[in-house]
PDB file of C-alpha atoms in Angstrom:
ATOM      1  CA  UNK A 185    -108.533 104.766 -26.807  1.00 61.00           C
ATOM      2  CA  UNK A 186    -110.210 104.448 -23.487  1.00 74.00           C
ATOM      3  CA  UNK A 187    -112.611 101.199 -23.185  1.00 90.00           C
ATOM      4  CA  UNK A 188    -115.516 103.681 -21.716  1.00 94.00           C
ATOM      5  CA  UNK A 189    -116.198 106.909 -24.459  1.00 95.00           C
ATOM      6  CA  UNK A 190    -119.332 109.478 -23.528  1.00 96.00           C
ATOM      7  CA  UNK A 191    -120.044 112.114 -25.532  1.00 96.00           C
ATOM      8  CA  UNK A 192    -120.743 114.869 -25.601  1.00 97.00           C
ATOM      9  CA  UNK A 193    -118.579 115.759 -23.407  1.00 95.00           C
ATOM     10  CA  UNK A 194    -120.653 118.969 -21.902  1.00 96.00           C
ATOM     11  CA  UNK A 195    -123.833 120.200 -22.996  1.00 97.00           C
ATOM     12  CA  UNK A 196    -126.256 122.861 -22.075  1.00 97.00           C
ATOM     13  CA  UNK A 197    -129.434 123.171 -23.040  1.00 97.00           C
ATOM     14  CA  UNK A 198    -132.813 124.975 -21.808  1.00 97.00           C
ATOM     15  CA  UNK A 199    -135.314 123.841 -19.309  1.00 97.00           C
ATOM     16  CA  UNK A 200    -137.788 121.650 -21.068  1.00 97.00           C
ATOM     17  CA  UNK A 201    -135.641 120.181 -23.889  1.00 97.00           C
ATOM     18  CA  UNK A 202    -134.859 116.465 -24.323  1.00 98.00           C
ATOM     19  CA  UNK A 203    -131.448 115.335 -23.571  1.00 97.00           C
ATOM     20  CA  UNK A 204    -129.276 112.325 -24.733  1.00 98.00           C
ATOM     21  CA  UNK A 205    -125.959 111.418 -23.515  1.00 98.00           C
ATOM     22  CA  UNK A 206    -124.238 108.887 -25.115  1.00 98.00           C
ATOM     23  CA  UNK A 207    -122.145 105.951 -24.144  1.00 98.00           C
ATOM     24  CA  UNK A 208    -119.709 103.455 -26.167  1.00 97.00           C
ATOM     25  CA  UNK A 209    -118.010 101.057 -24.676  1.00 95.00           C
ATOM     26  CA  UNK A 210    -115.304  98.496 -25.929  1.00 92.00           C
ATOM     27  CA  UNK A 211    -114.798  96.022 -23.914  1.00 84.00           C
ATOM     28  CA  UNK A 212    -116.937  92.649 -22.786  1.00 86.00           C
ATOM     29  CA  UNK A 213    -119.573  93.652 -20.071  1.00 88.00           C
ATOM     30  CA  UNK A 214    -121.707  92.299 -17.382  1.00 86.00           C
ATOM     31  CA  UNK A 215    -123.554  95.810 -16.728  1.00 90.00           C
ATOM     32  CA  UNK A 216    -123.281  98.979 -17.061  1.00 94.00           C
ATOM     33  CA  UNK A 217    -124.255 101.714 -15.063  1.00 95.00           C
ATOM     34  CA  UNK A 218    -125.367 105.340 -15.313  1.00 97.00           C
ATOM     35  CA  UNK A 219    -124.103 107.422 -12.387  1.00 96.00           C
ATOM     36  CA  UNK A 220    -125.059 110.991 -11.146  1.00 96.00           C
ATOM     37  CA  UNK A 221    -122.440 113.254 -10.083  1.00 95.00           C
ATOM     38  CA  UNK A 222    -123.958 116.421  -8.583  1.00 89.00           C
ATOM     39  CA  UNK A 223    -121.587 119.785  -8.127  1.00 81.00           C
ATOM     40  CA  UNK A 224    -121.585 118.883  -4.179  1.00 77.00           C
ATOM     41  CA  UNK A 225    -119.619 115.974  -5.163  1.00 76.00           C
ATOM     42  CA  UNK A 226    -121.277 113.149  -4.229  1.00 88.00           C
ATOM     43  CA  UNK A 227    -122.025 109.742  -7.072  1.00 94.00           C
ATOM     44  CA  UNK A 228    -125.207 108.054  -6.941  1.00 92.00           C
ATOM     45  CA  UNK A 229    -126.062 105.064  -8.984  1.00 92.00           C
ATOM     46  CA  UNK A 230    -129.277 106.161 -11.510  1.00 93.00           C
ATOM     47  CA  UNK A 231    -129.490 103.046 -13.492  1.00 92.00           C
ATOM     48  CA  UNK A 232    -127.901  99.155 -14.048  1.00 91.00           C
ATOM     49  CA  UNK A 233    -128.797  97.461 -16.724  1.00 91.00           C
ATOM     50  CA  UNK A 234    -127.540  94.652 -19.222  1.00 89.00           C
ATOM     51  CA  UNK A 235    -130.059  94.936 -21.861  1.00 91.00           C
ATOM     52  CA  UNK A 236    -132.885  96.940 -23.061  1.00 93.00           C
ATOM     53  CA  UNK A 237    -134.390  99.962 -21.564  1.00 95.00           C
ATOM     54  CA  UNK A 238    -135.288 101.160 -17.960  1.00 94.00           C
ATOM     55  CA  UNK A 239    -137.009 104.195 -16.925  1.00 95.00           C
ATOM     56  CA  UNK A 240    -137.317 106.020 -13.476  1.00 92.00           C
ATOM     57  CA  UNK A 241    -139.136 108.950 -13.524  1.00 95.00           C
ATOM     58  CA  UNK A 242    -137.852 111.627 -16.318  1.00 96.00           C
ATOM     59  CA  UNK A 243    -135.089 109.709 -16.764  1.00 96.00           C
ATOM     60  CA  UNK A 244    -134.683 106.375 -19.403  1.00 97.00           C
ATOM     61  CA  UNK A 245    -131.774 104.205 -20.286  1.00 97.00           C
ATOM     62  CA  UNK A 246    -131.378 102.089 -23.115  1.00 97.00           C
ATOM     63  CA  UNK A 247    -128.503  99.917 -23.625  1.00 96.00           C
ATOM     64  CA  UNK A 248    -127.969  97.945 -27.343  1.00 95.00           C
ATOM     65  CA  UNK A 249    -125.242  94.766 -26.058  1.00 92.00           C
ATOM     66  CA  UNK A 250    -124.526  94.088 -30.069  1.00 93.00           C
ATOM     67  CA  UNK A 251    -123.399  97.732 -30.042  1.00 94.00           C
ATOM     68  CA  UNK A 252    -121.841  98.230 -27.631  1.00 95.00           C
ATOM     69  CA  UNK A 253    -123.841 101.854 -27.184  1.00 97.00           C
ATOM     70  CA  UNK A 254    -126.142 102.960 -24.100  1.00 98.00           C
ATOM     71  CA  UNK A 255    -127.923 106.322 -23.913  1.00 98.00           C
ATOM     72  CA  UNK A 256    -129.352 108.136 -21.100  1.00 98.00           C
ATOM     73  CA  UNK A 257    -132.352 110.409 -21.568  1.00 98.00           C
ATOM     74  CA  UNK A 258    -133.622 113.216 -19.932  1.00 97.00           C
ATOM     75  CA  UNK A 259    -137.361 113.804 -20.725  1.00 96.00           C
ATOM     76  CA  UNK A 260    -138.314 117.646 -19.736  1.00 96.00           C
ATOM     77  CA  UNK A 261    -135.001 118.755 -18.121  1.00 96.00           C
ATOM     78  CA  UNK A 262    -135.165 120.744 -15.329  1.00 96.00           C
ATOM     79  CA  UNK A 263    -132.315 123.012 -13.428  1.00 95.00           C
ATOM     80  CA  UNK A 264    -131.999 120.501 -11.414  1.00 94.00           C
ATOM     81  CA  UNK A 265    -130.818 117.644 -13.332  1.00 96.00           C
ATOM     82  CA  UNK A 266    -127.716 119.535 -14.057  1.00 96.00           C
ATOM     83  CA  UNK A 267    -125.079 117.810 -12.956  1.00 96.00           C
ATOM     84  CA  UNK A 268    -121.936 115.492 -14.101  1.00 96.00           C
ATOM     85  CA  UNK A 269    -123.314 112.050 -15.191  1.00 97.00           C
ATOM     86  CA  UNK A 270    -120.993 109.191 -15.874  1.00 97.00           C
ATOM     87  CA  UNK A 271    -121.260 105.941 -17.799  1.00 97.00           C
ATOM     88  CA  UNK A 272    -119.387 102.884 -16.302  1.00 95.00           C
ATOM     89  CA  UNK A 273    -119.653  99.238 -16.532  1.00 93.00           C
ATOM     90  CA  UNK A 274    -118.912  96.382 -15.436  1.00 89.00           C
ATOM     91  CA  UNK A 275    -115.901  94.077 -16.802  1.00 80.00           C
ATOM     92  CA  UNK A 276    -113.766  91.220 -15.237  1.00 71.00           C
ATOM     93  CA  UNK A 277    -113.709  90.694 -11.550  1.00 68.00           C
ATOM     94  CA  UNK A 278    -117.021  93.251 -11.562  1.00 72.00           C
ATOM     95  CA  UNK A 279    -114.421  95.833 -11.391  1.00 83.00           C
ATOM     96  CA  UNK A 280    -116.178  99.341 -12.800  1.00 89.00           C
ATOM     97  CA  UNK A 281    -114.647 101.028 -15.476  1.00 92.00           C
ATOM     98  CA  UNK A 282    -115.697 104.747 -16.337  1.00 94.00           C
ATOM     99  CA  UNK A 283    -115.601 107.459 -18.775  1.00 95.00           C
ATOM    100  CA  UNK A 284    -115.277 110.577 -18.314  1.00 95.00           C
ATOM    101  CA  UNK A 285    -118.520 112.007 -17.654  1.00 95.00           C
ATOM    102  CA  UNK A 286    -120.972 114.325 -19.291  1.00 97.00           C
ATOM    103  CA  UNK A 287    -121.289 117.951 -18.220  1.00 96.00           C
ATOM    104  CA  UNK A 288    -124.498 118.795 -18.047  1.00 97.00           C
ATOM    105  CA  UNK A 289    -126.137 122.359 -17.586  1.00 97.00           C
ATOM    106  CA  UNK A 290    -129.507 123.334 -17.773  1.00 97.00           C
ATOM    107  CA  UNK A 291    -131.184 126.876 -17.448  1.00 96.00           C
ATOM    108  CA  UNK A 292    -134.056 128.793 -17.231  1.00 92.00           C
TER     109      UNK A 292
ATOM    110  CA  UNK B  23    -129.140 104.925   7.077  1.00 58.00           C
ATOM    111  CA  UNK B  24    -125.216 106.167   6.772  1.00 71.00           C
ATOM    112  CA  UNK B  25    -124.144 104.367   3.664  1.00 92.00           C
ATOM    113  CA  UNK B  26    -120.524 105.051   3.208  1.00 95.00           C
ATOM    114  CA  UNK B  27    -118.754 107.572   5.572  1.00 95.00           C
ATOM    115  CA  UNK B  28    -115.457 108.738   4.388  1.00 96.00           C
ATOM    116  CA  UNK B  29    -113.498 111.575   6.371  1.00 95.00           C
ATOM    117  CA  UNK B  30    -112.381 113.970   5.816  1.00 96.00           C
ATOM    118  CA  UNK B  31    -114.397 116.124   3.636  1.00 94.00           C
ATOM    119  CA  UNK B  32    -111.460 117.820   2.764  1.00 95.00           C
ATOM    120  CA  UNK B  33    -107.029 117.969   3.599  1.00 96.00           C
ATOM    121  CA  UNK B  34    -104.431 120.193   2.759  1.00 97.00           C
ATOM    122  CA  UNK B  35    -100.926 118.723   2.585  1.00 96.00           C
ATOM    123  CA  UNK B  36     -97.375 119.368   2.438  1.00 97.00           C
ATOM    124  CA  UNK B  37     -95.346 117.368   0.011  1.00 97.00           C
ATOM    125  CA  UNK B  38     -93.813 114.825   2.320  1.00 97.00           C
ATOM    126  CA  UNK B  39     -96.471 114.582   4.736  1.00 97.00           C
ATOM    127  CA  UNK B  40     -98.414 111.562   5.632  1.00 96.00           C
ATOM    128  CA  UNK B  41    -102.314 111.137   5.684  1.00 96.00           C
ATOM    129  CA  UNK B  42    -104.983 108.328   6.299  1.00 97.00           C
ATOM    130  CA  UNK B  43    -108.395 108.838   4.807  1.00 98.00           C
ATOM    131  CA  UNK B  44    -110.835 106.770   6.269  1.00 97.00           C
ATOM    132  CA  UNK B  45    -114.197 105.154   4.928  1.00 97.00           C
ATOM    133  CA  UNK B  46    -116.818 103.265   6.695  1.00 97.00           C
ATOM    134  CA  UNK B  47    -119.736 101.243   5.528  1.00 96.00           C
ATOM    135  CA  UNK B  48    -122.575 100.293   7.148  1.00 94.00           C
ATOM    136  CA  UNK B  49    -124.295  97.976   4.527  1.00 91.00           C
ATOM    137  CA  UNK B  50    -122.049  94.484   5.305  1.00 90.00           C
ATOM    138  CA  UNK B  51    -120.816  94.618   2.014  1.00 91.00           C
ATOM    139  CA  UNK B  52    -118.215  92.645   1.224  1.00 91.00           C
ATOM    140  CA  UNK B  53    -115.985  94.634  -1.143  1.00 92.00           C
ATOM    141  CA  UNK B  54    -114.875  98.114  -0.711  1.00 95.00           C
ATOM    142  CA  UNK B  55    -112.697 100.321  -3.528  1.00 96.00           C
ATOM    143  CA  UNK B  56    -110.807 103.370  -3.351  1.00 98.00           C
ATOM    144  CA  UNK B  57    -111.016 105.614  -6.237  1.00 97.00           C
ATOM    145  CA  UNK B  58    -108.888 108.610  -7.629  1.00 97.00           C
ATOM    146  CA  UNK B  59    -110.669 111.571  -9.543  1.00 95.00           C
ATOM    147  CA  UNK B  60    -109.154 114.177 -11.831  1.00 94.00           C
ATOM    148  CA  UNK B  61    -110.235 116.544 -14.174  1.00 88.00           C
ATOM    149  CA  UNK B  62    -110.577 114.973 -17.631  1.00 85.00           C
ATOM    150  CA  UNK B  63    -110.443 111.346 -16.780  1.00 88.00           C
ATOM    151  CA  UNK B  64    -112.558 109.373 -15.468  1.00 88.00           C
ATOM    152  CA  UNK B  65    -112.519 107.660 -11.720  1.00 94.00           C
ATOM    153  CA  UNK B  66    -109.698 105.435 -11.789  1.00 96.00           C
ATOM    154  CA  UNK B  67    -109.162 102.782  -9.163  1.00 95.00           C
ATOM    155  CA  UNK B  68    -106.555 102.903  -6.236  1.00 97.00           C
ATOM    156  CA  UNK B  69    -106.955  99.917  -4.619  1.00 97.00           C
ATOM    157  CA  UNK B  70    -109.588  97.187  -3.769  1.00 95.00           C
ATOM    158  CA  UNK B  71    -110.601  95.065  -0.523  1.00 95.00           C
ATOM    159  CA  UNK B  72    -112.880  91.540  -2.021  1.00 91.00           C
ATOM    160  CA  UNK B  73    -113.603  90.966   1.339  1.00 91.00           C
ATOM    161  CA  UNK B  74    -111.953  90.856   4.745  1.00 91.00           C
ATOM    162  CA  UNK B  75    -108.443  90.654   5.415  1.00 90.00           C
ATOM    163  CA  UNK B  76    -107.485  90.697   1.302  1.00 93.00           C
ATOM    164  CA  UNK B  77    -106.271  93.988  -0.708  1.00 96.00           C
ATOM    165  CA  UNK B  78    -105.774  94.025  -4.456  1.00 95.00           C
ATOM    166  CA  UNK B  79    -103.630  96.839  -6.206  1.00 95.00           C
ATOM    167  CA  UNK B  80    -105.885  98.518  -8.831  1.00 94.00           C
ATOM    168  CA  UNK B  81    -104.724 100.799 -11.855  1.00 92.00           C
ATOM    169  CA  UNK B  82    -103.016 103.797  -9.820  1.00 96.00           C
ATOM    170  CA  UNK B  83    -101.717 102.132  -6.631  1.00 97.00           C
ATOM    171  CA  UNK B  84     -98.005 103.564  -6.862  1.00 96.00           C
ATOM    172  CA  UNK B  85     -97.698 106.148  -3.583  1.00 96.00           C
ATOM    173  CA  UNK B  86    -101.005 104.474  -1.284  1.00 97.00           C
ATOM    174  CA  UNK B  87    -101.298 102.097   0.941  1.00 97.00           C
ATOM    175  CA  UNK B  88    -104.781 100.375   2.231  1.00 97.00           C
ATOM    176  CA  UNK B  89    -105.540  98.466   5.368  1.00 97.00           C
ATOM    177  CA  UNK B  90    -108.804  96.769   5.554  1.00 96.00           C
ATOM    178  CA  UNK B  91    -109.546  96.900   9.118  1.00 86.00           C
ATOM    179  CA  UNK B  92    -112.848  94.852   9.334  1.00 95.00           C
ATOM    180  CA  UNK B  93    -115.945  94.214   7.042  1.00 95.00           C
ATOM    181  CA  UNK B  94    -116.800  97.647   8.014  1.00 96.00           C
ATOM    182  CA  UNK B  95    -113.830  99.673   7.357  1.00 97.00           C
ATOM    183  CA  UNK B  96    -111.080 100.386   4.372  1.00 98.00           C
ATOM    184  CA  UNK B  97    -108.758 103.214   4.772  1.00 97.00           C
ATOM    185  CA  UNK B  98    -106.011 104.834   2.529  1.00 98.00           C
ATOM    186  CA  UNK B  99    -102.662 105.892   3.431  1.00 98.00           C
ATOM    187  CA  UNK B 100    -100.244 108.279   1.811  1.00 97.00           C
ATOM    188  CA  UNK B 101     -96.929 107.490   3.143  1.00 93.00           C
ATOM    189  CA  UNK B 102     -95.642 110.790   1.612  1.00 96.00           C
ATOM    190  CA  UNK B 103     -97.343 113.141  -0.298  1.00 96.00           C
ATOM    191  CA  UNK B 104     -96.804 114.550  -3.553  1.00 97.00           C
ATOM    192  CA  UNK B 105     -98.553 117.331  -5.496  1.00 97.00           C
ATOM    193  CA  UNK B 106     -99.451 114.384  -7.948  1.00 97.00           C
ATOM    194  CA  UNK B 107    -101.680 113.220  -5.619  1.00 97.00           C
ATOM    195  CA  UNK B 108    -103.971 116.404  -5.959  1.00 97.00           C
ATOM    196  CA  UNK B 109    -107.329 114.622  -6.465  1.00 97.00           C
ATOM    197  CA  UNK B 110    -110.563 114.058  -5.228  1.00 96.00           C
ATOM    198  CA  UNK B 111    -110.475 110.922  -3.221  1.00 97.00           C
ATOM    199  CA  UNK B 112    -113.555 108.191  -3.338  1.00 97.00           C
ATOM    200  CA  UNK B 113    -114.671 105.292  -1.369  1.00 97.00           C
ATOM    201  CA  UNK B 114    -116.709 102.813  -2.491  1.00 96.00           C
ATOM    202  CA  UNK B 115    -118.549  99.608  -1.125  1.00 94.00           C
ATOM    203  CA  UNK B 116    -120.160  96.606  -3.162  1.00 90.00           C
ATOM    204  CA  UNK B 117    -122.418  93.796  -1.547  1.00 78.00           C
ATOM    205  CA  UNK B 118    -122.627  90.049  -2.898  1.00 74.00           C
ATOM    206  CA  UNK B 119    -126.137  89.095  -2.197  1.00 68.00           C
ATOM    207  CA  UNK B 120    -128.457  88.839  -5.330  1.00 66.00           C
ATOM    208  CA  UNK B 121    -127.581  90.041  -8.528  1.00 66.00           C
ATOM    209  CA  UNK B 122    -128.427  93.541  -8.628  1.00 64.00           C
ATOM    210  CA  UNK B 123    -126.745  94.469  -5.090  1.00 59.00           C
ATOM    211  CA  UNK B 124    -123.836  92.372  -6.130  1.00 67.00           C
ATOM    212  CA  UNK B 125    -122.998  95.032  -9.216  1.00 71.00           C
ATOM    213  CA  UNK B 126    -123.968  98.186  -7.711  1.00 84.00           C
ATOM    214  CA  UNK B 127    -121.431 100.451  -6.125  1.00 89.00           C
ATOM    215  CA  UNK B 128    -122.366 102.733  -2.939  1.00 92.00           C
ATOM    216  CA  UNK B 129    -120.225 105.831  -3.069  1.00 95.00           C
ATOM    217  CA  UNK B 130    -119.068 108.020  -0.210  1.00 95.00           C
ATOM    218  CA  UNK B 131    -119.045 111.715  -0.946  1.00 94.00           C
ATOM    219  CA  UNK B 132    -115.567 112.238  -1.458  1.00 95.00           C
ATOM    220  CA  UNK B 133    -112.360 113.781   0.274  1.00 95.00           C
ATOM    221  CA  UNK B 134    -110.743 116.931  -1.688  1.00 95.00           C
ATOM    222  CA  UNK B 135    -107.450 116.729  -1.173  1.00 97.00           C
ATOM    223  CA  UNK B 136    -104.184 119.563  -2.456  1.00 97.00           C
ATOM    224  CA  UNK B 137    -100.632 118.622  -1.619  1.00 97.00           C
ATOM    225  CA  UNK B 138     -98.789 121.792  -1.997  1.00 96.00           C
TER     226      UNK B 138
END
Protein backbone atom coordinates (compact mmCIF):
# COMPACT_ATOMS: atom_id res chain seq x y z
CA UNK A 1 0.00 0.00 0.00
CA UNK A 2 1.70 3.21 -0.88
CA UNK A 3 1.95 5.81 2.22
CA UNK A 4 0.49 8.69 -0.31
CA UNK A 5 -3.21 7.38 -2.04
CA UNK A 6 -5.22 10.15 -4.39
CA UNK A 7 -8.15 9.33 -5.89
CA UNK A 8 -9.67 9.51 -8.28
CA UNK A 9 -7.24 8.74 -10.22
CA UNK A 10 -8.51 10.85 -13.51
CA UNK A 11 -11.52 12.77 -13.83
CA UNK A 12 -13.19 14.93 -16.34
CA UNK A 13 -15.73 17.04 -15.87
CA UNK A 14 -17.35 20.28 -17.63
CA UNK A 15 -16.37 23.85 -17.34
CA UNK A 16 -18.12 25.28 -14.36
CA UNK A 17 -18.49 22.19 -12.12
CA UNK A 18 -16.90 21.80 -8.66
CA UNK A 19 -14.07 19.49 -8.33
CA UNK A 20 -12.57 17.46 -5.37
CA UNK A 21 -9.53 15.45 -5.42
CA UNK A 22 -8.78 13.50 -2.66
CA UNK A 23 -5.77 12.66 -0.63
CA UNK A 24 -4.97 9.88 2.18
CA UNK A 25 -1.99 9.57 3.56
CA UNK A 26 -0.45 6.98 6.09
CA UNK A 27 2.31 7.95 7.45
CA UNK A 28 3.35 10.79 10.29
CA UNK A 29 3.57 14.30 8.57
CA UNK A 30 4.97 17.70 8.94
CA UNK A 31 3.06 19.12 5.70
CA UNK A 32 1.69 18.29 2.93
CA UNK A 33 1.56 19.80 -0.25
CA UNK A 34 -0.67 20.11 -3.31
CA UNK A 35 1.35 20.32 -6.53
CA UNK A 36 0.33 21.30 -10.16
CA UNK A 37 1.62 19.37 -12.94
CA UNK A 38 0.66 21.01 -16.25
CA UNK A 39 0.92 18.81 -19.75
CA UNK A 40 4.22 21.02 -20.54
CA UNK A 41 5.70 19.24 -17.73
CA UNK A 42 6.64 21.50 -15.36
CA UNK A 43 5.49 21.08 -11.03
CA UNK A 44 4.56 24.04 -9.20
CA UNK A 45 3.78 24.08 -5.56
CA UNK A 46 -0.26 25.29 -5.17
CA UNK A 47 -0.60 24.84 -1.51
CA UNK A 48 1.40 23.73 2.06
CA UNK A 49 -0.40 23.29 4.79
CA UNK A 50 -0.46 21.29 8.21
CA UNK A 51 -3.88 21.97 9.31
CA UNK A 52 -7.09 23.43 8.30
CA UNK A 53 -7.99 25.08 5.12
CA UNK A 54 -6.27 27.58 2.67
CA UNK A 55 -7.63 29.16 -0.31
CA UNK A 56 -5.96 31.00 -3.33
CA UNK A 57 -8.14 32.11 -5.77
CA UNK A 58 -10.61 29.20 -7.20
CA UNK A 59 -8.69 26.90 -5.59
CA UNK A 60 -9.11 25.61 -1.54
CA UNK A 61 -7.34 23.00 0.46
CA UNK A 62 -8.39 21.45 3.49
CA UNK A 63 -6.36 19.07 5.34
CA UNK A 64 -8.05 16.91 8.58
CA UNK A 65 -4.37 15.74 10.63
CA UNK A 66 -6.70 13.10 12.80
CA UNK A 67 -7.54 11.69 9.36
CA UNK A 68 -5.11 11.59 7.75
CA UNK A 69 -7.29 13.02 4.51
CA UNK A 70 -6.67 16.43 2.51
CA UNK A 71 -8.83 17.57 -0.41
CA UNK A 72 -8.23 20.01 -3.04
CA UNK A 73 -11.09 21.97 -4.58
CA UNK A 74 -11.67 23.53 -7.64
CA UNK A 75 -14.50 26.16 -7.44
CA UNK A 76 -15.81 26.97 -11.21
CA UNK A 77 -13.28 24.90 -13.25
CA UNK A 78 -12.09 26.25 -16.17
CA UNK A 79 -10.06 24.56 -19.32
CA UNK A 80 -7.38 25.70 -17.90
CA UNK A 81 -7.03 24.08 -14.66
CA UNK A 82 -6.67 20.84 -16.43
CA UNK A 83 -3.75 19.44 -15.61
CA UNK A 84 -2.00 16.52 -13.39
CA UNK A 85 -2.17 17.56 -9.67
CA UNK A 86 -0.29 15.63 -7.06
CA UNK A 87 -0.57 15.27 -3.30
CA UNK A 88 2.77 14.91 -1.35
CA UNK A 89 3.92 15.50 2.07
CA UNK A 90 6.28 15.84 4.13
CA UNK A 91 7.79 12.90 6.44
CA UNK A 92 11.24 12.32 8.16
CA UNK A 93 14.23 14.30 7.13
CA UNK A 94 11.42 16.72 5.18
CA UNK A 95 11.91 14.29 2.48
CA UNK A 96 8.51 14.55 0.07
CA UNK A 97 6.66 11.62 -0.54
CA UNK A 98 3.97 11.55 -3.44
CA UNK A 99 1.12 9.81 -4.92
CA UNK A 100 0.39 9.37 -7.97
CA UNK A 101 -1.42 12.24 -9.17
CA UNK A 102 -4.88 13.12 -10.33
CA UNK A 103 -5.70 13.46 -14.02
CA UNK A 104 -7.63 16.13 -14.49
CA UNK A 105 -9.59 17.27 -17.73
CA UNK A 106 -11.92 19.86 -18.16
CA UNK A 107 -13.99 20.97 -21.31
CA UNK A 108 -16.13 23.23 -22.82
CA UNK B 1 14.15 35.18 -11.63
CA UNK B 2 15.52 31.56 -13.07
CA UNK B 3 14.50 29.26 -10.29
CA UNK B 4 15.82 25.89 -11.13
CA UNK B 5 17.52 25.33 -14.58
CA UNK B 6 17.93 21.78 -15.52
CA UNK B 7 19.32 20.81 -19.12
CA UNK B 8 18.54 19.26 -21.19
CA UNK B 9 14.98 19.50 -22.03
CA UNK B 10 15.22 16.35 -23.54
CA UNK B 11 18.15 13.06 -24.52
CA UNK B 12 18.02 10.14 -26.48
CA UNK B 13 20.35 7.31 -25.47
CA UNK B 14 21.88 4.17 -26.39
CA UNK B 15 21.96 1.46 -23.82
CA UNK B 16 25.52 1.74 -22.63
CA UNK B 17 25.99 5.27 -23.09
CA UNK B 18 26.83 7.78 -20.50
CA UNK B 19 24.96 11.13 -19.70
CA UNK B 20 25.11 14.07 -17.11
CA UNK B 21 21.98 16.07 -16.58
CA UNK B 22 22.59 19.17 -15.02
CA UNK B 23 20.44 21.49 -12.64
CA UNK B 24 21.11 24.87 -11.35
CA UNK B 25 19.49 26.97 -8.71
CA UNK B 26 19.56 30.34 -8.19
CA UNK B 27 17.62 30.70 -4.83
CA UNK B 28 20.80 29.70 -2.24
CA UNK B 29 18.95 26.91 -1.16
CA UNK B 30 20.55 24.57 0.66
CA UNK B 31 19.18 21.18 -0.43
CA UNK B 32 18.70 20.02 -3.88
CA UNK B 33 16.88 16.41 -4.98
CA UNK B 34 16.80 14.51 -8.03
CA UNK B 35 13.65 12.85 -8.87
CA UNK B 36 12.55 9.93 -11.25
CA UNK B 37 8.98 10.02 -12.96
CA UNK B 38 7.05 7.19 -14.56
CA UNK B 39 3.78 6.53 -15.63
CA UNK B 40 1.65 5.20 -12.76
CA UNK B 41 3.81 6.03 -9.83
CA UNK B 42 4.44 8.76 -8.34
CA UNK B 43 7.94 10.94 -8.32
CA UNK B 44 10.29 8.84 -6.59
CA UNK B 45 13.59 10.13 -5.31
CA UNK B 46 17.12 9.48 -6.91
CA UNK B 47 19.30 11.07 -4.81
CA UNK B 48 19.62 14.09 -2.39
CA UNK B 49 22.35 16.94 -1.68
CA UNK B 50 21.42 18.53 2.39
CA UNK B 51 23.77 21.00 1.62
CA UNK B 52 27.23 21.43 0.15
CA UNK B 53 29.68 18.87 -0.34
CA UNK B 54 27.12 15.89 1.19
CA UNK B 55 24.95 13.36 -1.11
CA UNK B 56 22.41 10.96 0.33
CA UNK B 57 21.13 7.86 -1.75
CA UNK B 58 17.30 8.13 -1.95
CA UNK B 59 14.75 5.25 -2.92
CA UNK B 60 15.98 4.50 -6.66
CA UNK B 61 19.72 5.32 -6.59
CA UNK B 62 20.95 1.90 -8.21
CA UNK B 63 22.52 3.03 -11.92
CA UNK B 64 23.14 7.24 -10.97
CA UNK B 65 25.59 8.98 -9.69
CA UNK B 66 25.38 12.81 -8.26
CA UNK B 67 28.07 15.37 -7.72
CA UNK B 68 27.15 18.43 -5.90
CA UNK B 69 29.35 20.92 -7.38
CA UNK B 70 28.57 24.07 -5.24
CA UNK B 71 25.46 25.54 -3.38
CA UNK B 72 24.35 26.31 -6.80
CA UNK B 73 24.64 23.20 -8.70
CA UNK B 74 23.60 19.22 -8.44
CA UNK B 75 24.01 17.11 -11.42
CA UNK B 76 23.16 13.41 -12.29
CA UNK B 77 25.20 10.94 -13.99
CA UNK B 78 24.32 7.73 -15.77
CA UNK B 79 27.40 5.77 -15.96
CA UNK B 80 25.63 3.43 -18.48
CA UNK B 81 22.36 3.53 -19.64
CA UNK B 82 19.66 1.17 -19.65
CA UNK B 83 16.16 1.23 -21.19
CA UNK B 84 15.04 1.08 -17.41
CA UNK B 85 16.05 4.34 -17.06
CA UNK B 86 13.30 5.65 -19.55
CA UNK B 87 11.84 8.44 -17.35
CA UNK B 88 11.26 11.88 -16.98
CA UNK B 89 14.05 13.29 -14.96
CA UNK B 90 13.41 16.17 -12.10
CA UNK B 91 15.45 18.54 -10.14
CA UNK B 92 14.51 19.98 -7.21
CA UNK B 93 15.83 22.68 -4.66
CA UNK B 94 14.66 23.35 -0.93
CA UNK B 95 15.78 26.47 1.22
CA UNK B 96 16.16 26.44 5.19
CA UNK B 97 15.19 29.88 6.16
CA UNK B 98 11.72 30.19 7.93
CA UNK B 99 9.33 27.61 8.04
CA UNK B 100 7.40 27.79 5.01
CA UNK B 101 10.56 28.13 2.54
CA UNK B 102 12.18 25.43 4.53
CA UNK B 103 9.26 22.73 3.28
CA UNK B 104 8.60 23.92 -0.08
CA UNK B 105 10.23 22.33 -3.06
CA UNK B 106 11.19 24.49 -6.32
CA UNK B 107 11.00 22.22 -9.32
CA UNK B 108 12.87 22.47 -12.60
CA UNK B 109 10.85 21.56 -15.65
CA UNK B 110 12.12 18.31 -16.30
CA UNK B 111 14.50 16.33 -18.77
CA UNK B 112 12.65 13.52 -21.01
CA UNK B 113 14.87 11.06 -21.40
CA UNK B 114 14.52 7.26 -23.81
CA UNK B 115 17.42 4.86 -23.70
CA UNK B 116 16.86 2.69 -26.63
Amino acid sequence: KNEVEQSPQNLTAQEGEFITINCSYSVGISALHWLQQHPGGGIVSLFMLSSGKKKHGRLIATINIQEKHSSLHITASHPRDSAVYICAVTGTASKLTFGTGTRLQVTL
Amino acid sequence: NAGVTQTPKFQVLKTGQSMTLQCAQDMNHNSMYWYRQDPGMGLRLIYYSASEGTTDKGEVPNGYNVSRLNKREFSLRLESAAPSQTSVYFCASRGSGAWLDKNIQYFGAGTRLSVL
